[in-house]
C-alpha atoms as one frame of an Amber mdcrd trajectory, in Angstrom:
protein
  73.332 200.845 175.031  73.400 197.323 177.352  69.270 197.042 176.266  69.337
 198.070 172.630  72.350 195.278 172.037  70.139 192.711 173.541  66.890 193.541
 171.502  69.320 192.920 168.632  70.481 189.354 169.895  66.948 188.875 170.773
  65.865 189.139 167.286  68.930 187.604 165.540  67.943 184.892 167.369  64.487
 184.724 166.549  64.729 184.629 163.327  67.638 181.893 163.363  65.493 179.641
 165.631  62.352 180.160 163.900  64.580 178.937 160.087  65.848 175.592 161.988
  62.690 174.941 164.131  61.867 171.506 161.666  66.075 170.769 161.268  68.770
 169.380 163.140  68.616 172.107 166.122  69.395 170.080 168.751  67.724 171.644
 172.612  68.431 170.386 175.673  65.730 168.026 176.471  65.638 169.522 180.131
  65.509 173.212 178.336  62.974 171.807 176.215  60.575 170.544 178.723  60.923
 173.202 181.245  58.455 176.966 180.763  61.663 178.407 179.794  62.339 178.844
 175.726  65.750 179.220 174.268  65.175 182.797 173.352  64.237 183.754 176.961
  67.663 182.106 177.806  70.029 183.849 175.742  68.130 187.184 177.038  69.059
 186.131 180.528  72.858 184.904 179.779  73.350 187.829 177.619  72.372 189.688
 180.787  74.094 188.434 183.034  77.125 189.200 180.360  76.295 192.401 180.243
  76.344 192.817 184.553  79.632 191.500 184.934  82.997 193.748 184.804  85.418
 191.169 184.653  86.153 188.377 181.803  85.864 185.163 183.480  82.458 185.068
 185.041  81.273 186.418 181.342  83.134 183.044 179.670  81.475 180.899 182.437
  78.183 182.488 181.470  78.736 181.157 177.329  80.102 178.035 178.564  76.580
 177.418 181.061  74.631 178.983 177.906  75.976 176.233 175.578  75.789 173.490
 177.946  72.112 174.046 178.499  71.022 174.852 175.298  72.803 172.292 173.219
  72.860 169.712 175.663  76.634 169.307 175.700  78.115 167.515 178.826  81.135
 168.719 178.927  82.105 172.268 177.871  85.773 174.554 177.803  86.662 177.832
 176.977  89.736 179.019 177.343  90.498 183.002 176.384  94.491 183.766 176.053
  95.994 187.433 175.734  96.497 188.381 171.611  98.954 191.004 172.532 101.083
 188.059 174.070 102.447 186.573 177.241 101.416 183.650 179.164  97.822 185.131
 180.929  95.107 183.114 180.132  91.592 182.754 181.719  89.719 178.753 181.493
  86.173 177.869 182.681  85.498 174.496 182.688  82.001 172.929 182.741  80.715
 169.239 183.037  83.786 167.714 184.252  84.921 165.920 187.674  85.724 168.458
 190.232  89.287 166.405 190.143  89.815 167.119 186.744  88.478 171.061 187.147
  91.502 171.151 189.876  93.602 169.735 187.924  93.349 172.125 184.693  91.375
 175.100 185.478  94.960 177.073 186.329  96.844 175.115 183.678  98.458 178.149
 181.155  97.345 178.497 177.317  99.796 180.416 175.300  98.764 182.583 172.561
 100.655 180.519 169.995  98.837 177.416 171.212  95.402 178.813 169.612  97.189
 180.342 166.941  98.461 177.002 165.756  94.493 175.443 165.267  94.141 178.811
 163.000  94.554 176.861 159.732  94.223 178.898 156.532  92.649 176.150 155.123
  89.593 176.113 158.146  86.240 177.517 157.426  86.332 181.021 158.920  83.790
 183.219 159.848  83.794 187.057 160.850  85.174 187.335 164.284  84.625 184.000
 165.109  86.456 180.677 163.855  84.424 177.492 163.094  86.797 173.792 163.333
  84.858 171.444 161.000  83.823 167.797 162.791  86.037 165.872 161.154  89.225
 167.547 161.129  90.984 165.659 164.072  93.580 167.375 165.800  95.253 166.942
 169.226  94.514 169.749 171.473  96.515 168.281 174.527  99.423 167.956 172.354
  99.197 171.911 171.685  98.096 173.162 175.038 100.275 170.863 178.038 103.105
 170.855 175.955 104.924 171.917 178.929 103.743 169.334 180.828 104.666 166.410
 178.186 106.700 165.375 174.969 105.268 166.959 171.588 103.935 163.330 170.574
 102.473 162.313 173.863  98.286 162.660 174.408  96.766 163.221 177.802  94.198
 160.737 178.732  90.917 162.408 179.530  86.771 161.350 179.799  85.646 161.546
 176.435  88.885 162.577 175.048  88.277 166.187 175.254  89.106 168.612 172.947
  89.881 165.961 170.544  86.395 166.130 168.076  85.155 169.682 167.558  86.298
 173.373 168.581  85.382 176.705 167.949  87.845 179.087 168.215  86.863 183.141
 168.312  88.597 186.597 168.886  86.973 188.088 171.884  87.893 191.787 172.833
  88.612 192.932 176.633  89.312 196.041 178.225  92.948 194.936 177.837  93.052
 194.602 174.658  91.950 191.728 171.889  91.867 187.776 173.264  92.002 185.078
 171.362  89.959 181.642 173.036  88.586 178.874 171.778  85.782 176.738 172.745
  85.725 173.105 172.642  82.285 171.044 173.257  82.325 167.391 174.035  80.058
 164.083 174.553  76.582 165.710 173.292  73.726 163.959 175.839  72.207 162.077
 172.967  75.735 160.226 171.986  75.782 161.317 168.836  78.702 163.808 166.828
  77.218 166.841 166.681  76.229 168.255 163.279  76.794 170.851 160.955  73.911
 172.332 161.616  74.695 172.305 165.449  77.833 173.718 165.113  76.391 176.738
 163.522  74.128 177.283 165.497  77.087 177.266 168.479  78.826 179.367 166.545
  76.204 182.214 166.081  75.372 182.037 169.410  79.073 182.497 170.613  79.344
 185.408 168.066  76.182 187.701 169.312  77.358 187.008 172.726  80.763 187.551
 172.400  79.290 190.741 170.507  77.529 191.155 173.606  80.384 190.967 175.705
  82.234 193.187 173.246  79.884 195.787 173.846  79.589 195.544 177.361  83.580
 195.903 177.465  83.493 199.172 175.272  80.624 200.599 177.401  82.829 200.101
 180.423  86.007 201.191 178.808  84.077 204.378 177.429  82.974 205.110 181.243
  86.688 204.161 182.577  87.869 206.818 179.718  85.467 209.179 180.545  86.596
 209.032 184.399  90.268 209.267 183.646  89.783 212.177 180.976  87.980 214.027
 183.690  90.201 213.483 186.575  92.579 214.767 183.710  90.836 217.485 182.887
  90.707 218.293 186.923  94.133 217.987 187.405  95.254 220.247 184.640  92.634
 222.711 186.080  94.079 221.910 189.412  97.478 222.327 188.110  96.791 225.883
 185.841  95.234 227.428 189.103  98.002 226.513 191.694 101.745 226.645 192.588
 103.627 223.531 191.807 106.140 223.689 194.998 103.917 225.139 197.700 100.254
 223.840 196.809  98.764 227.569 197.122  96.704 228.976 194.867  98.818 231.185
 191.719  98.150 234.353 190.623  95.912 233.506 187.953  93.499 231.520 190.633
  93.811 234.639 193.313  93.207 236.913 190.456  89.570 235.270 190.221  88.598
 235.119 193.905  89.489 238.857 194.019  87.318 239.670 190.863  84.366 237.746
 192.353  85.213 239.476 195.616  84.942 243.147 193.723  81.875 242.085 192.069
  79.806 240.615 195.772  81.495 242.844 198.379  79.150 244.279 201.500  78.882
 247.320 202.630  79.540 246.022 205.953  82.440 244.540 205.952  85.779 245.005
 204.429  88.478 243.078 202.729  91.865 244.127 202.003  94.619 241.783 199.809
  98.525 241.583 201.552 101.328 241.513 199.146 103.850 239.907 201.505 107.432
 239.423 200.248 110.265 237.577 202.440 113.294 239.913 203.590 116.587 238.339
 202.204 115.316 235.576 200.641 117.828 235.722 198.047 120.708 235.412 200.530
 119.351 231.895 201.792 119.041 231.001 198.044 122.671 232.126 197.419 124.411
 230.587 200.266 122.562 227.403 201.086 120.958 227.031 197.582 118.036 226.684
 195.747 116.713 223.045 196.905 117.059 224.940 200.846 115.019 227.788 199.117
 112.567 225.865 198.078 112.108 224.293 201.494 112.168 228.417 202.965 109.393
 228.749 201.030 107.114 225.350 201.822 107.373 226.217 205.232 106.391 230.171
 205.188 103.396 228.787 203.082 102.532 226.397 205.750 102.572 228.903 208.699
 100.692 231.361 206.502  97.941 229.341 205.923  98.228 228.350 209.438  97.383
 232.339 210.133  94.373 233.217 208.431  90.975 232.070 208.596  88.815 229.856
 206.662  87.250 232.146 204.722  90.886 234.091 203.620  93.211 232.495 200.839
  97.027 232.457 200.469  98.551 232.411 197.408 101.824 232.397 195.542 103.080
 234.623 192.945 106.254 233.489 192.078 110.159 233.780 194.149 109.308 235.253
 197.535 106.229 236.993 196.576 102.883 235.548 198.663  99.578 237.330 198.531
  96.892 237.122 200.861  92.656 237.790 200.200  91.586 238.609 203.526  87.923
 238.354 203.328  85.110 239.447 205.413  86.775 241.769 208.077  84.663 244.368
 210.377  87.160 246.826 209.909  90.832 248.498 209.710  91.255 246.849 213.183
  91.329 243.273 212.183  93.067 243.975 209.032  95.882 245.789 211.004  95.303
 242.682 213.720  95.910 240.132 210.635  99.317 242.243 209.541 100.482 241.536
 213.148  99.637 237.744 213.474 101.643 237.077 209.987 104.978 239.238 211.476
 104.629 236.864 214.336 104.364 233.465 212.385 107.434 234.312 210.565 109.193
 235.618 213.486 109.968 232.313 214.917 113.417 230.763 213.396 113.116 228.157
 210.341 115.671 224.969 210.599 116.196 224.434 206.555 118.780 221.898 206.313
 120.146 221.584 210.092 120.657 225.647 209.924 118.647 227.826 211.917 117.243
 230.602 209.277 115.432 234.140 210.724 113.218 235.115 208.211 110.825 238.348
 208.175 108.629 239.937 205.406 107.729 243.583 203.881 103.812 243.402 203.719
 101.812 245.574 201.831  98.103 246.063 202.319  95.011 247.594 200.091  91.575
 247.807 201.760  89.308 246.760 198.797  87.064 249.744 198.759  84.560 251.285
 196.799  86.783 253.218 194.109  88.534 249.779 193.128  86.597 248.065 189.837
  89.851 246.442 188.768  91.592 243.609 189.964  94.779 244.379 188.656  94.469
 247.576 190.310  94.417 246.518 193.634  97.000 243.691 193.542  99.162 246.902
 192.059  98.236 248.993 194.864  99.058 246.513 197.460 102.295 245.763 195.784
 103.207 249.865 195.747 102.582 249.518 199.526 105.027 246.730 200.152 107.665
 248.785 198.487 107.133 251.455 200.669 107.226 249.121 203.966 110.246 247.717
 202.785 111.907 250.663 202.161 110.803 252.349 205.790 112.797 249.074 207.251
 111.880 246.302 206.365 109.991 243.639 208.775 106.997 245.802 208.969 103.897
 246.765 207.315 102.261 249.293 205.312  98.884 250.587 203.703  98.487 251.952
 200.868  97.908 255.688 200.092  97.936 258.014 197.053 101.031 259.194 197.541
 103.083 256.395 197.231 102.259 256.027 193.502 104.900 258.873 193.217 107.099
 257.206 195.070 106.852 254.129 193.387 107.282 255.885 189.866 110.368 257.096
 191.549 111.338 254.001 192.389 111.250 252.449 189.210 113.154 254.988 187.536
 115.853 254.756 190.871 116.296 251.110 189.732 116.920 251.600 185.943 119.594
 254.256 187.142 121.140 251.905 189.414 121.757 249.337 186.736 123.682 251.738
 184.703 125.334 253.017 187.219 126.429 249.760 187.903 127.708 249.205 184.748
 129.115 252.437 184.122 131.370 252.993 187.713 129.670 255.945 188.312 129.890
 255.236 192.145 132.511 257.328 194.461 134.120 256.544 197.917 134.437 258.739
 200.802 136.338 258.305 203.784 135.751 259.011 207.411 138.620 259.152 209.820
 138.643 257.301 212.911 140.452 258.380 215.718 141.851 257.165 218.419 139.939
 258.967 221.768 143.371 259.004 224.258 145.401 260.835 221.805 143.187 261.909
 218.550 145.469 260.545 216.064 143.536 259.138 212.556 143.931 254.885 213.004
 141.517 254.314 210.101 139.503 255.593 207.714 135.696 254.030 206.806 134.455
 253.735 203.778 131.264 255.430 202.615 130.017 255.206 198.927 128.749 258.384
 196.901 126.752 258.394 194.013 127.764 262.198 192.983 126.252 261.666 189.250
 122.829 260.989 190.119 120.437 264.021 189.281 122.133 265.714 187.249 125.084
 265.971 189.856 123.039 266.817 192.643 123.968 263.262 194.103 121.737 260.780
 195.990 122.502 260.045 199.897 123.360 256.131 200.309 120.373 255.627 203.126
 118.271 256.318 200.231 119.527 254.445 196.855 121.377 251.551 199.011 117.880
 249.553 200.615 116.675 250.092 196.583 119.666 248.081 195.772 119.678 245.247
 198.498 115.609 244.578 197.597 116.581 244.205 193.787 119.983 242.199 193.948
 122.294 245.071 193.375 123.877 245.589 196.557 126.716 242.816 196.297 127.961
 244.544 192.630 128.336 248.188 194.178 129.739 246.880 197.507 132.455 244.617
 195.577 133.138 248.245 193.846 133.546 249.814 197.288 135.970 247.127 198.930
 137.918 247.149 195.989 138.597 251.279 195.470 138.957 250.917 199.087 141.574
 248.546 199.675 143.477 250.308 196.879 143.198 253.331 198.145 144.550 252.001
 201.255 147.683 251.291 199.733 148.322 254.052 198.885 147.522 256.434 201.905
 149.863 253.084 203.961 152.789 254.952 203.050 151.577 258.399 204.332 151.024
 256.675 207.385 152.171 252.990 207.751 149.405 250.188 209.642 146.540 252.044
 208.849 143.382 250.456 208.975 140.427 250.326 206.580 136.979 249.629 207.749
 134.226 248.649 204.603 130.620 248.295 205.303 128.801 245.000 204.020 125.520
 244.268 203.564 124.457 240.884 204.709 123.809 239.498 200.813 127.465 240.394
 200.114 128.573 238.232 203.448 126.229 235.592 202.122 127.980 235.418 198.746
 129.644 231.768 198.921 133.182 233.474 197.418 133.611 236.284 199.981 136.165
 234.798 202.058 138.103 234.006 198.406 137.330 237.613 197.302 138.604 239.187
 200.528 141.321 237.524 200.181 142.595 238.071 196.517 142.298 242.052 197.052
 144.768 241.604 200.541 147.203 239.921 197.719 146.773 242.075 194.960 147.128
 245.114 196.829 149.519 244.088 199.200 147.652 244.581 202.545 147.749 242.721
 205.777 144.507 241.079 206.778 144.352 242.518 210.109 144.607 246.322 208.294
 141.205 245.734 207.083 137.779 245.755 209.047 134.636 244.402 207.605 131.020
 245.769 208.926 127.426 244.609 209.424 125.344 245.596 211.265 123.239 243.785
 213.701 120.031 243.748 212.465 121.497 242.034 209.319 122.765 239.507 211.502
 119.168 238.964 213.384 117.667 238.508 210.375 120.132 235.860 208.424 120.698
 234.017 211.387 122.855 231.124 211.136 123.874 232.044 207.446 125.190 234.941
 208.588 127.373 233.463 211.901 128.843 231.134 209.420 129.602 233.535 206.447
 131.459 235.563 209.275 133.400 232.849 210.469 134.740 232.182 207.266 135.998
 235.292 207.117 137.267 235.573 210.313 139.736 232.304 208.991 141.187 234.953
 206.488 142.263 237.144 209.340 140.505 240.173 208.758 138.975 242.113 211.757
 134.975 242.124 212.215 133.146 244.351 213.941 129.210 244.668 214.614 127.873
 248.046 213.348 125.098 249.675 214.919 125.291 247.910 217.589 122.911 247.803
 220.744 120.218 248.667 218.085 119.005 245.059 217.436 117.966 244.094 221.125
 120.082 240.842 220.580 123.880 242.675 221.328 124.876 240.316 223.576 123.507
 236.792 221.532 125.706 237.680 218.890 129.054 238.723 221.108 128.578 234.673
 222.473 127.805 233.173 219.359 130.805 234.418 217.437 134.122 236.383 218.498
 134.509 240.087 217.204 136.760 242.701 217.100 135.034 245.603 217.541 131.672
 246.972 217.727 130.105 250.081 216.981 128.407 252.217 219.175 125.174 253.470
 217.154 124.733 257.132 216.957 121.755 257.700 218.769 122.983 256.812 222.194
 126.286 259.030 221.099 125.139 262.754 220.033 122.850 263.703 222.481 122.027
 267.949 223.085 123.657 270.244 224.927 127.303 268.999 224.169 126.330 265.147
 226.385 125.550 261.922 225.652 122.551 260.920 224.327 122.044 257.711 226.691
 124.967 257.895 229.111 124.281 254.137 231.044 123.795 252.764 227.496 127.198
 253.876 226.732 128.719 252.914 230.031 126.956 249.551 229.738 128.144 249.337
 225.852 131.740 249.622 226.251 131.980 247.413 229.338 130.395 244.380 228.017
 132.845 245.099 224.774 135.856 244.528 226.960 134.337 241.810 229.040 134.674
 240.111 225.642 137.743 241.386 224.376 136.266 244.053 221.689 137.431 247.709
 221.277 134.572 250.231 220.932 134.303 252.785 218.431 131.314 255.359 219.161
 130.017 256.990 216.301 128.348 260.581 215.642 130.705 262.619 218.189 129.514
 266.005 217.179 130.726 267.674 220.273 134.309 268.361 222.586 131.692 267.479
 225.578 131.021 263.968 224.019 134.650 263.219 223.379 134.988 263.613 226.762
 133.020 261.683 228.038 133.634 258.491 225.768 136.979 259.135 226.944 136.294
 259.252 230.850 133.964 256.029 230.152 137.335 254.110 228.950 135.662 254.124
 225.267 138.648 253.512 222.765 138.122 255.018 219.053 136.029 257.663 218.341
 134.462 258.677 214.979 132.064 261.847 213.770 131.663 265.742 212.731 133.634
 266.521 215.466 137.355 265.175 214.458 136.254 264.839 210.585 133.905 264.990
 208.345 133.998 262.849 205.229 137.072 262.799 202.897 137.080 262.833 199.249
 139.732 260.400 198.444 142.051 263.123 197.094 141.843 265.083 200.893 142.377
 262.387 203.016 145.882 262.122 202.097 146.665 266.215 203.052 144.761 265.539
 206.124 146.948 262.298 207.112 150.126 264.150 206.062 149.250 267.170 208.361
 148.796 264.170 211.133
């Protein structure tokens, strides 16, 4: 663009010269006797215009151009911003290095030019041509701020005082407005007409010049921000705004071109990984500590894989993994194992010390997959089915679970209603004291006797359903309430009794548990101590510090706690020093062991005593057997609770049974 612009000056130029070859042209007289011609001049100041990127060494190039070719000693331009403001640029040529000092930093304000702009001047396109005799006092205009409106500055040859040409130049920041002013010619003499033309075309084609120059640059500088635009919307449509992974829609890709180039050698398997509780942190220390949950898993993820494997996120809690390139089901399994570790370690979000773990699903891309959809599907069916064997583990997929996860889905859209519709049911288990076997308190188990067309639906299996999609703190709120008022009720049967509720650790994390707990003692009349709340201890591992404080809260309102399951989570005694407890709960499986004993008899032994070094009763659960009862009761356990004394109570029994007590 740069050489086609300067053929053009070249032969504007040509022709011009050539038309006033035999008039008043006037050359320098050191141009003129030197090899160099006029036209090979302008090529090389037009150049050397065209090289430069910024504005002022461009003006100093016009200002040398007319110097030398018109044989002017003393030259000025001056180029002030047209969108306003104070910014102007000055090259000054031919003058004392004193006087160069002096002005070359002096400000020209836009209205200053504007003001020589005369309606009644001779104007030419773009450019604007001061005739020789019209007088008019520059210095008065320009150092205004320097003296009075009527004062003149004193300078050689009374500069800017004869002839000016004044021009609108554009820049990459937008239209200037400059002028240029040409003083004391060599020869003595005012310069013509005919000079000043010839000034003024050459200042147009090179301020065209420069013009052009400035839009080629401007088109490059537009060119380079559209496409770092264009790369960060790319950028931005292909990953997650919080964590920096790749999204779905970017992982989608990756796994197509891994479906299309996959070896026969190797394998590659994608892990749906989704966090365990998440949705408790986000409830109880909010979502800004969410957030930071979920920079940091993405941090030790991609901290886990290799180079070659990507980590993405889907949305929430959901991460995905493209492990790529493995020899086998070995380092697949090996990779499952290395991510349970990373997250095993606590998180500090927020000065609290978080557990975390994750449900991880895993597809081996094989050779019946030709979908991507089909496999992230598959792997997502397979986290399901980890999560509901536990949690904290890992599984890989299989046929079968695509009947399970149909089941699923259906289990969910039943829950809702159920929800919505009461359907649930409490039952009560009686728990008896071992010395005498008189009922103390009754536990509360929820039914849910409508499901299947009646055939009901055991809590082990419809409760995990409800904790993984948000559920669980609506049908336990159900449960402590028909509880407590059932409770009430039975208190006059048999006065103190005590009520022990189950919750899950999302309904401890609820930040209005303590108030909730606290309005059903008041509504129904009950004394705090009267009621017992649950969780077990593998609910506590995992929610860490959330949970310790959620408990203490409720420990202000005076209700008993007690740790359920406890001795299962390999962290009993932790959790006995980090917060104070009333009770805990001997699991089952050390309790009903065969032939009428114990299933673990030192567990038991070793159960009970570190209880009471702490100040904790014990109650041991499944007694099935007279043979166990004794022998909780010889090992100085205190409450007892199973098949043995009673089976579950329909609410309408247990008062007949506490009656014939």
């Amino acid at each position: 663009m740069g050489g086609t612009f300067v053929s053009c000056i070249i032969s504007h130029y040509r022709g011009f010269l050539e038309e006033t070859a035999d008039k008043t042209f006037v050359i320098n007289p050191l141009l003129a006797q030197s090899e160099t011609s006029p036209i090979q001049r302008v090529l090389e100041i037009t150049r050397d215009i065209l090289q430069e990127t910024e504005l002022a060494p461009a003006l100093e190039s016009i200002a040398r151009g007319v110097r030398d070719l018109y044989g002017f000693g003393y030259v000025t331009i001056v180029a002030a911003d047209a969108t306003g403001g104070d910014h102007s640029r000055r090259v000054l040529l031919g003058y004392s290095p004193e006087l160069i000092a002096e002005r070359q930093h002096e400000i020209v304000r836009r209205a200053d030019i504007l003001d020589v702009l005369d309606p009644s001047f001779q104007v030419h396109p773009d450019c604007y041509y001061i005739p020789t005799e019209r007088a008019f006092g520059w210095e008065r205009a320009i150092f205004t701020g320097d003296l009075p409106m009527d004062a003149t500055r004193e300078a050689p040859n009374r500069w800017h005082e004869n002839d000016a040409l004044v021009f609108v130049l554009p820049d990459r920041s937008g239209e200037m407005l400059g002028y240029i002013s040409v003083d004391g010619p060599l020869d003595g003499n005012v310069p013509s007409d005919e000079t000043m033309r010839s000034v003024q075309l050459f200042v147009n084609l090179l301020g065209l010049a420069l013009a052009n120059a400035r839009a080629h640059a401007a088109e490059i500088e537009r060119g380079r921000i559209l496409e770092a635009s264009q790369a960060k919307l790319r950028y931005e449509a292909t990953h997650d705004a919080l964590t920096r992974l790749p999204n779905r829609t970017y992982f989608g890709a990756l796994l197509e071109e891994t479906l299309r180039t996959r070896g026969r050698d190797v394998s590659s398997a994608v892990f749906f990984v989704d966090l365990d509780e998440f949705k408790s942190v986000n409830d109880s220390l909010g979502h800004a500590a969410g957030d930071a949950l979920l920079v940091t898993i993405a941090q030790r993820l991609r901290a886990t894989v290799s180079d070659l494997d990507v980590v993405a996120r889907f949305g929430g809690d959901e991460f995905a993994i493209l492990a790529r390139d493995r020899a086998g089901s070995d380092e697949i399994e090996a990779l499952a194992e290395a991510v349970h570790a990373a997250l095993l370690d606590p998180l500090d979000i927020d000065g609290r010390i978080v557990y975390t773990t994750a449900s991880i699903g895993i597809a081996v891309v094989g050779d019946t997959y030709r979908e991507m959809e089909a496999v992230l599907r598959d792997a997502d069916t397979a986290m399901y089915h980890a999560k509901a064997q536990g949690r904290a583990r890992h599984a890989f997929f299989d046929s079968q679970m695509h009947t399970r996860a149909a089941r699923r889905l259906g289990l969910v859209s039943d829950l809702r209603a159920a929800i919505d519709e009461e359907a649930f049911d409490v039952d009560f288990q009686p728990i008896v004291a071992l010395a005498s076997g008189k009922i103390v308190g009754l536990e509360a188990l929820v039914r849910w006797p409508g499901y299947n067309d009646g055939a009901g639906l055991a809590p082990l299996e419809f409760i995990p359903v409800a904790e993984e999609v948000g559920l669980v703190s609506k049908i336990g709120r159900f449960v402590l309430a028909r509880s407590c008022e059932a409770l009430a009720q039975w208190q006059r049967i048999v006065p103190g009794l005590g009520l022990s509720v189950n919750l899950a650790v999302q309904e401890i994390l609820q930040p209005d548990i303590d108030a909730y707990v606290l309005d059903l003692l008041r509504r129904f009349d009950l004394r705090p101590h009267e009621l017992t709340l649950e969780i077990t201890e593998t609910a506590i591992m995992r929610s860490g510090s959330l949970a310790t404080n959620a408990l203490e809260r409720l420990r202000a309102t005076g209700v008993r706690l007690c740790i359920d399951d406890f001795g299962t989570g390999y962290s009993s005694l932790r959790y006995l020093q980090q917060f104070t407890v009333n009770a805990i709960k001997i699991d089952r499986s050390f309790v009903a062991g065969a032939n009428d004993e114990l299933a673990s008899e030192p567990i038991v032994r070793m159960l009970v005593e570190l209880a009471a070094s702490y100040g904790a009763s014990c109650v041991a659960e499944g007694v099935e057997t007279p043979g166990q009862s004794n022998a909780l009761r010889s090992l100085r356990c205190t409450f007892g609770q199973g098949f043995f004394f009673h089976r579950p109570l329909h609410r309408d029994a247990v008062a007949a049974v506490l009656g014939g007590h």
